[in-house]
């Protein structure tokens, strides 16, 4: 929407604040939009009734249009609360008058539901007042229904015109409800979305390692617990460690060491099976969990990984270098507890270190 367009200026005027303290700018916008929708509704009714040359109905509709336009102008001079009360009074009186003049069948009484929704959205707290107002609107609607059963409308409309007015009423009732619900719920939905995203970020921070983005020790233990709940799961677990990582940090600096950790983590994610659970166990140690893989299949996956990592060339500023990892692999035996499994993986990793590193011990 162009800033200097007519619609932009209209929108700007509708959103103009009352200038009073401690008042909701959103409330006055909804009030003005509802008043405008009622004014447009009265205008459409005036046109439809004028086509049928129904003078009494035309005078009533034009009067309604004038009253709603006056209410719209007054909303720029009154407080939001005064405008809110005036709108409720206008719509209630107007609804009662419409039902008396045109009868029940054109559906004007449905605007009472708009007032009910408006009340619950616009007022913070005041639960008791809302319940009393709800009861009052319910009683009024029931009374109007029984009134129409025993009274003839002041103006008799042709059946075709009554059907058309029924459709027009339905459209504007839905429009009023949609405007009220959309404007009042937009911010809360946006806030809820931000809260969900914030909680997701917090959960991610709690479950992942900041440097590598891999799962951390806490989330790994939770995952292992869930896996071991099902004794039928075939699981292989590997504890691996970067060979001579202290030498990397001492020789090339911790920044380069961080690059090594991140690059290895990326290689894990790229080369290992999609359902692998990859975590940074601590320092330069990583724990790899292979659900649905037996030990032999896990060895094949690790061997491919081992070769890929050895092929990576790192920039040490003054020289390039490569690294390797040693792997201790165990297969779940369906009866050991988690502590025993992890201890066995650690013993095999230690055995690999003692045997010359850069190897898989299974």
CSV table of C-alpha atoms in Angstrom, one decimal:
chain,number,residue,atom,x,y,z
A,1,UNK,CA,0.0,0.0,0.0
A,2,UNK,CA,1.5,3.3,-1.1
A,3,UNK,CA,2.0,5.8,1.8
A,4,UNK,CA,0.3,8.6,0.0
A,5,UNK,CA,-2.7,6.6,-1.4
A,6,UNK,CA,-6.2,7.3,-0.3
A,7,UNK,CA,-6.5,3.9,1.4
A,8,UNK,CA,-3.3,4.5,3.3
A,9,UNK,CA,-4.7,7.8,4.7
A,10,UNK,CA,-8.0,6.1,5.6
A,11,UNK,CA,-6.2,3.4,7.4
A,12,UNK,CA,-4.0,5.9,9.2
A,13,UNK,CA,-7.1,7.8,10.3
A,14,UNK,CA,-8.8,4.7,11.6
A,15,UNK,CA,-5.7,3.8,13.6
A,16,UNK,CA,-5.4,7.3,15.0
A,17,UNK,CA,-5.1,7.1,18.8
A,18,UNK,CA,-7.5,8.9,21.2
A,19,UNK,CA,-4.5,10.6,22.8
A,20,UNK,CA,-5.6,9.6,26.2
A,21,UNK,CA,-3.3,7.8,28.7
A,22,UNK,CA,-3.7,4.1,29.7
A,23,UNK,CA,-6.0,3.4,26.8
A,24,UNK,CA,-5.7,0.5,24.3
A,25,UNK,CA,-5.1,1.8,20.8
A,26,UNK,CA,-6.2,-1.6,19.5
A,27,UNK,CA,-9.6,-1.3,21.2
A,28,UNK,CA,-10.5,2.0,19.5
A,29,UNK,CA,-9.4,0.6,16.1
A,30,UNK,CA,-11.8,-2.3,16.5
A,31,UNK,CA,-14.6,0.0,17.6
A,32,UNK,CA,-14.1,2.2,14.5
A,33,UNK,CA,-14.0,-0.8,12.2
A,34,UNK,CA,-17.1,-2.3,13.7
A,35,UNK,CA,-18.9,1.1,13.5
A,36,UNK,CA,-17.9,1.4,9.8
A,37,UNK,CA,-19.0,-2.1,9.0
A,38,UNK,CA,-22.4,-1.3,10.6
A,39,UNK,CA,-22.6,1.9,8.6
A,40,UNK,CA,-21.8,0.1,5.4
A,41,UNK,CA,-24.4,-2.5,6.3
A,42,UNK,CA,-27.0,0.2,6.7
A,43,UNK,CA,-25.9,1.7,3.4
A,44,UNK,CA,-26.3,-1.6,1.6
A,45,UNK,CA,-29.7,-2.1,3.2
A,46,UNK,CA,-30.8,1.4,2.2
A,47,UNK,CA,-29.9,0.7,-1.4
A,48,UNK,CA,-31.7,-2.7,-1.4
A,49,UNK,CA,-34.8,-1.3,0.2
A,50,UNK,CA,-34.8,1.8,-2.0
A,51,UNK,CA,-34.9,-0.5,-5.1
A,52,UNK,CA,-38.2,-2.0,-3.7
A,53,UNK,CA,-39.6,1.6,-3.0
A,54,UNK,CA,-40.2,0.7,0.6
A,55,UNK,CA,-40.3,4.2,2.1
A,56,UNK,CA,-40.6,3.2,5.8
A,57,UNK,CA,-37.8,0.8,5.6
A,58,UNK,CA,-35.7,3.2,3.6
A,59,UNK,CA,-36.1,6.0,6.2
A,60,UNK,CA,-35.1,3.5,9.0
A,61,UNK,CA,-32.0,2.3,7.2
A,62,UNK,CA,-30.9,5.9,6.3
A,63,UNK,CA,-31.4,6.9,9.9
A,64,UNK,CA,-29.2,3.9,11.0
A,65,UNK,CA,-26.5,5.0,8.6
A,66,UNK,CA,-26.5,8.6,9.9
A,67,UNK,CA,-26.3,7.4,13.5
A,68,UNK,CA,-23.4,5.0,12.9
A,69,UNK,CA,-21.5,7.7,11.0
A,70,UNK,CA,-22.0,10.1,13.9
A,71,UNK,CA,-20.7,7.4,16.3
A,72,UNK,CA,-17.7,7.0,14.1
A,73,UNK,CA,-16.9,10.8,14.2
A,74,UNK,CA,-17.5,10.9,18.0
A,75,UNK,CA,-14.9,8.1,18.5
A,76,UNK,CA,-12.2,10.7,17.7
A,77,UNK,CA,-13.4,12.9,20.6
A,78,UNK,CA,-14.5,10.3,23.2
A,79,UNK,CA,-12.4,8.0,25.3
A,80,UNK,CA,-12.1,4.4,24.2
A,81,UNK,CA,-14.4,3.3,27.1
A,82,UNK,CA,-17.1,5.9,26.2
A,83,UNK,CA,-16.9,4.8,22.5
A,84,UNK,CA,-17.1,1.1,23.6
A,85,UNK,CA,-20.2,1.8,25.7
A,86,UNK,CA,-21.8,3.9,23.0
A,87,UNK,CA,-21.2,1.1,20.4
A,88,UNK,CA,-22.8,-1.5,22.6
A,89,UNK,CA,-25.8,0.8,23.2
A,90,UNK,CA,-26.1,1.7,19.5
A,91,UNK,CA,-26.0,-1.9,18.4
A,92,UNK,CA,-28.4,-3.1,21.0
A,93,UNK,CA,-31.0,-0.4,20.4
A,94,UNK,CA,-30.5,-0.8,16.6
A,95,UNK,CA,-31.0,-4.6,16.8
A,96,UNK,CA,-34.1,-4.3,18.9
A,97,UNK,CA,-35.5,-1.6,16.5
A,98,UNK,CA,-34.7,-3.8,13.5
A,99,UNK,CA,-36.4,-6.8,14.9
A,100,UNK,CA,-39.5,-4.8,15.8
A,101,UNK,CA,-39.5,-3.1,12.4
A,102,UNK,CA,-38.5,-6.0,10.1
A,103,UNK,CA,-39.1,-9.2,12.1
A,104,UNK,CA,-36.9,-12.1,13.1
A,105,UNK,CA,-36.3,-13.7,9.7
A,106,UNK,CA,-33.8,-11.1,8.3
A,107,UNK,CA,-31.4,-12.2,11.0
A,108,UNK,CA,-30.4,-8.9,12.6
A,109,UNK,CA,-30.5,-10.5,16.0
A,110,UNK,CA,-27.2,-12.3,15.2
A,111,UNK,CA,-25.3,-9.0,15.7
A,112,UNK,CA,-25.9,-9.7,19.5
A,113,UNK,CA,-23.3,-12.5,19.1
A,114,UNK,CA,-20.8,-9.9,17.7
A,115,UNK,CA,-21.3,-7.8,20.9
A,116,UNK,CA,-20.7,-10.9,23.0
A,117,UNK,CA,-17.4,-11.8,21.3
A,118,UNK,CA,-16.3,-8.1,21.3
A,119,UNK,CA,-16.9,-8.0,25.1
A,120,UNK,CA,-14.8,-11.0,25.8
A,121,UNK,CA,-11.9,-9.9,23.6
A,122,UNK,CA,-11.9,-6.2,24.5
A,123,UNK,CA,-12.0,-6.3,28.3
A,124,UNK,CA,-9.1,-7.6,30.4
A,125,UNK,CA,-10.3,-9.6,33.4
A,126,UNK,CA,-13.7,-8.3,34.6
A,127,UNK,CA,-14.9,-12.0,34.4
A,128,UNK,CA,-18.0,-11.3,36.6
A,129,UNK,CA,-19.1,-8.4,34.4
A,130,UNK,CA,-18.6,-10.5,31.3
A,131,UNK,CA,-20.8,-13.3,32.6
A,132,UNK,CA,-23.5,-10.8,33.6
A,133,UNK,CA,-23.4,-9.2,30.2
A,134,UNK,CA,-23.5,-12.6,28.5
A,135,UNK,CA,-26.6,-13.5,30.5
A,136,UNK,CA,-28.2,-10.2,29.6
A,137,UNK,CA,-27.6,-10.7,25.9
A,138,UNK,CA,-28.9,-14.3,26.1
A,139,UNK,CA,-32.1,-13.1,27.8
A,140,UNK,CA,-32.6,-10.3,25.3
A,141,UNK,CA,-32.2,-12.7,22.3
A,142,UNK,CA,-34.7,-15.1,23.8
A,143,UNK,CA,-37.1,-12.3,24.5
A,144,UNK,CA,-36.8,-10.9,21.0
A,145,UNK,CA,-37.6,-14.4,19.6
A,146,UNK,CA,-40.7,-14.8,21.6
A,147,UNK,CA,-41.7,-11.2,20.9
A,148,UNK,CA,-41.6,-12.0,17.2
A,149,UNK,CA,-43.8,-15.0,17.7
A,150,UNK,CA,-46.7,-12.9,18.9
A,151,UNK,CA,-46.1,-9.6,17.1
A,152,UNK,CA,-46.3,-8.6,13.4
A,153,UNK,CA,-43.3,-6.5,12.1
A,154,UNK,CA,-44.0,-2.9,11.5
A,155,UNK,CA,-42.8,-3.1,7.9
A,156,UNK,CA,-43.8,-6.0,5.8
A,157,UNK,CA,-41.0,-7.0,3.3
A,158,UNK,CA,-41.4,-8.9,0.1
A,159,UNK,CA,-40.1,-12.5,0.6
A,160,UNK,CA,-37.3,-12.0,-2.0
A,161,UNK,CA,-36.1,-8.9,-0.2
A,162,UNK,CA,-36.2,-10.6,3.1
A,163,UNK,CA,-34.0,-13.4,1.8
A,164,UNK,CA,-31.5,-11.0,0.4
A,165,UNK,CA,-31.4,-9.0,3.6
A,166,UNK,CA,-30.8,-12.3,5.5
A,167,UNK,CA,-27.7,-13.0,3.3
A,168,UNK,CA,-26.5,-9.5,3.8
A,169,UNK,CA,-26.9,-9.8,7.5
A,170,UNK,CA,-25.0,-13.1,7.5
A,171,UNK,CA,-22.1,-11.5,5.6
A,172,UNK,CA,-21.8,-8.5,7.9
A,173,UNK,CA,-22.1,-10.6,11.1
A,174,UNK,CA,-19.3,-12.8,9.9
A,175,UNK,CA,-17.3,-9.8,8.9
A,176,UNK,CA,-17.7,-8.2,12.3
A,177,UNK,CA,-16.8,-11.4,14.1
A,178,UNK,CA,-13.7,-11.9,11.9
A,179,UNK,CA,-12.5,-8.3,12.4
A,180,UNK,CA,-12.9,-8.6,16.1
A,181,UNK,CA,-11.2,-12.0,16.4
A,182,UNK,CA,-8.4,-11.2,14.0
A,183,UNK,CA,-7.3,-7.8,15.4
A,184,UNK,CA,-7.5,-8.9,19.1
A,185,UNK,CA,-5.9,-12.3,18.5
A,186,UNK,CA,-3.1,-11.3,16.0
A,187,UNK,CA,-0.8,-10.0,18.7
A,188,UNK,CA,-1.4,-12.9,21.1
A,189,UNK,CA,-0.8,-15.4,18.3
A,190,UNK,CA,2.4,-13.7,17.3
A,191,UNK,CA,3.4,-13.6,21.0
A,192,UNK,CA,2.6,-17.3,21.4
A,193,UNK,CA,4.6,-18.1,18.2
A,194,UNK,CA,7.6,-16.2,19.6
A,195,UNK,CA,7.2,-17.9,22.9
A,196,UNK,CA,7.1,-21.3,21.2
A,197,UNK,CA,10.2,-20.4,19.2
A,198,UNK,CA,12.0,-19.1,22.3
A,199,UNK,CA,11.2,-22.3,24.2
A,200,UNK,CA,12.5,-24.3,21.2
A,201,UNK,CA,15.7,-22.4,21.3
A,202,UNK,CA,16.1,-22.9,25.0
A,203,UNK,CA,15.4,-26.6,24.6
A,204,UNK,CA,18.0,-26.7,21.8
A,205,UNK,CA,20.6,-24.9,24.0
A,206,UNK,CA,19.9,-27.3,26.8
A,207,UNK,CA,20.3,-30.4,24.6
A,208,UNK,CA,23.1,-29.4,22.3
A,209,UNK,CA,26.7,-28.5,22.5
A,210,UNK,CA,27.2,-24.8,21.7
A,211,UNK,CA,30.4,-25.2,19.6
A,212,UNK,CA,29.6,-28.2,17.4
A,213,UNK,CA,25.8,-28.2,17.4
A,214,UNK,CA,25.9,-31.9,18.3
A,215,UNK,CA,23.8,-33.4,21.2
A,216,UNK,CA,25.4,-32.9,24.6
A,217,UNK,CA,25.9,-35.5,27.3
A,218,UNK,CA,22.6,-34.8,29.0
A,219,UNK,CA,20.4,-35.4,25.9
A,220,UNK,CA,22.5,-38.4,25.1
A,221,UNK,CA,21.8,-40.1,28.4
A,222,UNK,CA,18.1,-39.4,27.9
A,223,UNK,CA,18.2,-40.9,24.4
A,224,UNK,CA,20.0,-44.0,25.7
A,225,UNK,CA,17.4,-44.4,28.4
A,226,UNK,CA,14.7,-44.3,25.8
A,227,UNK,CA,16.5,-46.9,23.6
A,228,UNK,CA,17.1,-49.3,26.4
A,229,UNK,CA,13.4,-49.3,27.4
A,230,UNK,CA,12.8,-51.6,24.4
A,231,UNK,CA,15.0,-54.7,24.9
A,232,UNK,CA,14.4,-55.7,21.2
A,233,UNK,CA,16.3,-52.8,19.9
A,234,UNK,CA,19.6,-53.6,18.2
A,235,UNK,CA,22.0,-51.0,19.2
A,236,UNK,CA,25.7,-50.3,18.6
A,237,UNK,CA,27.5,-47.7,20.6
A,238,UNK,CA,30.9,-46.1,19.8
A,239,UNK,CA,33.0,-43.9,22.0
A,240,UNK,CA,35.7,-42.1,19.9
A,241,UNK,CA,38.4,-39.6,20.6
A,242,UNK,CA,40.6,-37.3,18.5
A,243,UNK,CA,44.2,-38.5,18.5
A,244,UNK,CA,46.7,-36.0,19.9
A,245,UNK,CA,44.2,-33.2,20.2
A,246,UNK,CA,46.2,-31.5,22.9
A,247,UNK,CA,49.1,-31.3,20.4
A,248,UNK,CA,46.7,-29.5,17.9
A,249,UNK,CA,45.7,-26.9,20.5
A,250,UNK,CA,49.3,-26.4,21.8
A,251,UNK,CA,50.7,-26.1,18.3
A,252,UNK,CA,48.1,-24.3,16.3
A,253,UNK,CA,46.0,-22.6,19.0
A,254,UNK,CA,42.5,-23.2,20.4
A,255,UNK,CA,40.8,-21.4,17.5
A,256,UNK,CA,42.2,-24.0,15.1
A,257,UNK,CA,41.2,-26.7,17.6
A,258,UNK,CA,37.6,-25.4,17.5
A,259,UNK,CA,37.7,-25.5,13.7
A,260,UNK,CA,38.8,-29.2,14.0
A,261,UNK,CA,36.0,-30.0,16.3
A,262,UNK,CA,33.3,-28.4,14.1
A,263,UNK,CA,34.7,-29.9,10.9
A,264,UNK,CA,34.7,-33.4,12.4
A,265,UNK,CA,31.1,-32.8,13.7
A,266,UNK,CA,30.0,-31.8,10.2
A,267,UNK,CA,31.7,-34.9,8.8
A,268,UNK,CA,29.9,-37.1,11.4
A,269,UNK,CA,26.5,-35.7,10.3
A,270,UNK,CA,27.3,-36.1,6.6
A,271,UNK,CA,28.9,-39.6,6.6
A,272,UNK,CA,27.1,-41.6,9.2
A,273,UNK,CA,23.7,-43.2,8.7
A,274,UNK,CA,20.7,-40.8,8.9
A,275,UNK,CA,19.3,-42.3,12.1
A,276,UNK,CA,22.6,-42.1,13.9
A,277,UNK,CA,22.7,-40.2,17.2
A,278,UNK,CA,25.8,-38.1,17.4
A,279,UNK,CA,26.9,-36.3,20.5
A,280,UNK,CA,29.9,-34.5,22.0
A,281,UNK,CA,30.7,-36.5,25.0
A,282,UNK,CA,33.2,-34.1,26.4
A,283,UNK,CA,36.3,-32.3,25.2
A,284,UNK,CA,37.6,-34.2,22.1
A,285,UNK,CA,35.4,-37.2,22.8
A,286,UNK,CA,32.3,-38.1,20.9
A,287,UNK,CA,29.7,-40.8,21.5
A,288,UNK,CA,28.0,-42.3,18.4
A,289,UNK,CA,24.9,-44.4,18.8
A,290,UNK,CA,23.6,-46.6,15.9
A,291,UNK,CA,20.0,-47.7,16.4
A,292,UNK,CA,19.1,-50.8,14.3
A,293,UNK,CA,22.8,-51.6,13.5
A,294,UNK,CA,24.7,-54.6,14.7
A,295,UNK,CA,28.4,-54.4,15.5
A,296,UNK,CA,29.5,-55.6,12.1
A,297,UNK,CA,27.4,-53.0,10.2
A,298,UNK,CA,28.6,-50.3,12.6
A,299,UNK,CA,32.2,-51.2,11.9
A,300,UNK,CA,31.6,-50.7,8.1
A,301,UNK,CA,30.0,-47.3,8.8
A,302,UNK,CA,32.9,-46.3,11.1
A,303,UNK,CA,35.6,-47.4,8.7
A,304,UNK,CA,34.1,-45.2,6.0
A,305,UNK,CA,34.0,-42.4,8.5
A,306,UNK,CA,37.6,-43.0,9.6
A,307,UNK,CA,38.9,-42.7,6.0
A,308,UNK,CA,36.9,-39.5,5.3
A,309,UNK,CA,38.2,-37.8,8.5
A,310,UNK,CA,41.8,-38.8,7.6
A,311,UNK,CA,41.4,-37.2,4.2
A,312,UNK,CA,40.5,-33.7,5.7
A,313,UNK,CA,43.3,-31.2,5.5
A,314,UNK,CA,43.3,-28.5,8.1
A,315,UNK,CA,44.9,-25.1,7.8
A,316,UNK,CA,47.3,-24.5,10.7
A,317,UNK,CA,48.3,-21.0,9.4
A,318,UNK,CA,52.0,-21.9,9.0
A,319,UNK,CA,51.4,-25.4,7.8
A,320,UNK,CA,48.6,-27.9,7.0
A,321,UNK,CA,47.9,-31.0,9.0
A,322,UNK,CA,45.6,-34.0,9.3
A,323,UNK,CA,44.0,-35.7,12.2
A,324,UNK,CA,42.7,-39.2,13.1
A,325,UNK,CA,40.3,-40.7,15.6
A,326,UNK,CA,40.3,-43.9,17.6
A,327,UNK,CA,37.1,-45.8,18.1
A,328,UNK,CA,35.8,-48.1,20.8
A,329,UNK,CA,32.7,-49.9,19.6
A,330,UNK,CA,30.3,-52.2,21.6
A,331,UNK,CA,27.1,-53.9,20.6
A,332,UNK,CA,24.2,-54.0,23.1
A,333,UNK,CA,23.9,-57.4,24.6
A,334,UNK,CA,20.2,-57.0,25.7
A,335,UNK,CA,20.8,-57.3,29.4
A,336,UNK,CA,23.7,-54.9,30.5
A,337,UNK,CA,22.9,-51.6,32.0
A,338,UNK,CA,24.0,-48.3,30.5
A,339,UNK,CA,26.9,-47.8,32.8
A,340,UNK,CA,28.3,-51.2,31.9
A,341,UNK,CA,27.9,-50.5,28.1
A,342,UNK,CA,29.6,-47.1,28.3
A,343,UNK,CA,32.4,-48.5,30.5
A,344,UNK,CA,33.1,-51.3,27.9
A,345,UNK,CA,33.2,-48.7,25.1
A,346,UNK,CA,35.6,-46.6,27.0
A,347,UNK,CA,37.9,-49.7,27.7
A,348,UNK,CA,37.9,-50.5,24.0
A,349,UNK,CA,38.8,-46.9,23.2
A,350,UNK,CA,41.6,-47.1,25.7
A,351,UNK,CA,42.8,-50.3,24.1
A,352,UNK,CA,42.8,-48.6,20.7
A,353,UNK,CA,44.9,-45.8,22.0
A,354,UNK,CA,47.4,-48.2,23.5
A,355,UNK,CA,47.5,-50.2,20.3
A,356,UNK,CA,48.6,-47.2,18.2
A,357,UNK,CA,45.5,-45.1,17.6
A,358,UNK,CA,43.6,-44.4,14.4
A,359,UNK,CA,41.7,-47.7,14.5
A,360,UNK,CA,38.4,-49.3,15.4
A,361,UNK,CA,38.3,-51.7,18.3
A,362,UNK,CA,35.3,-54.0,18.4
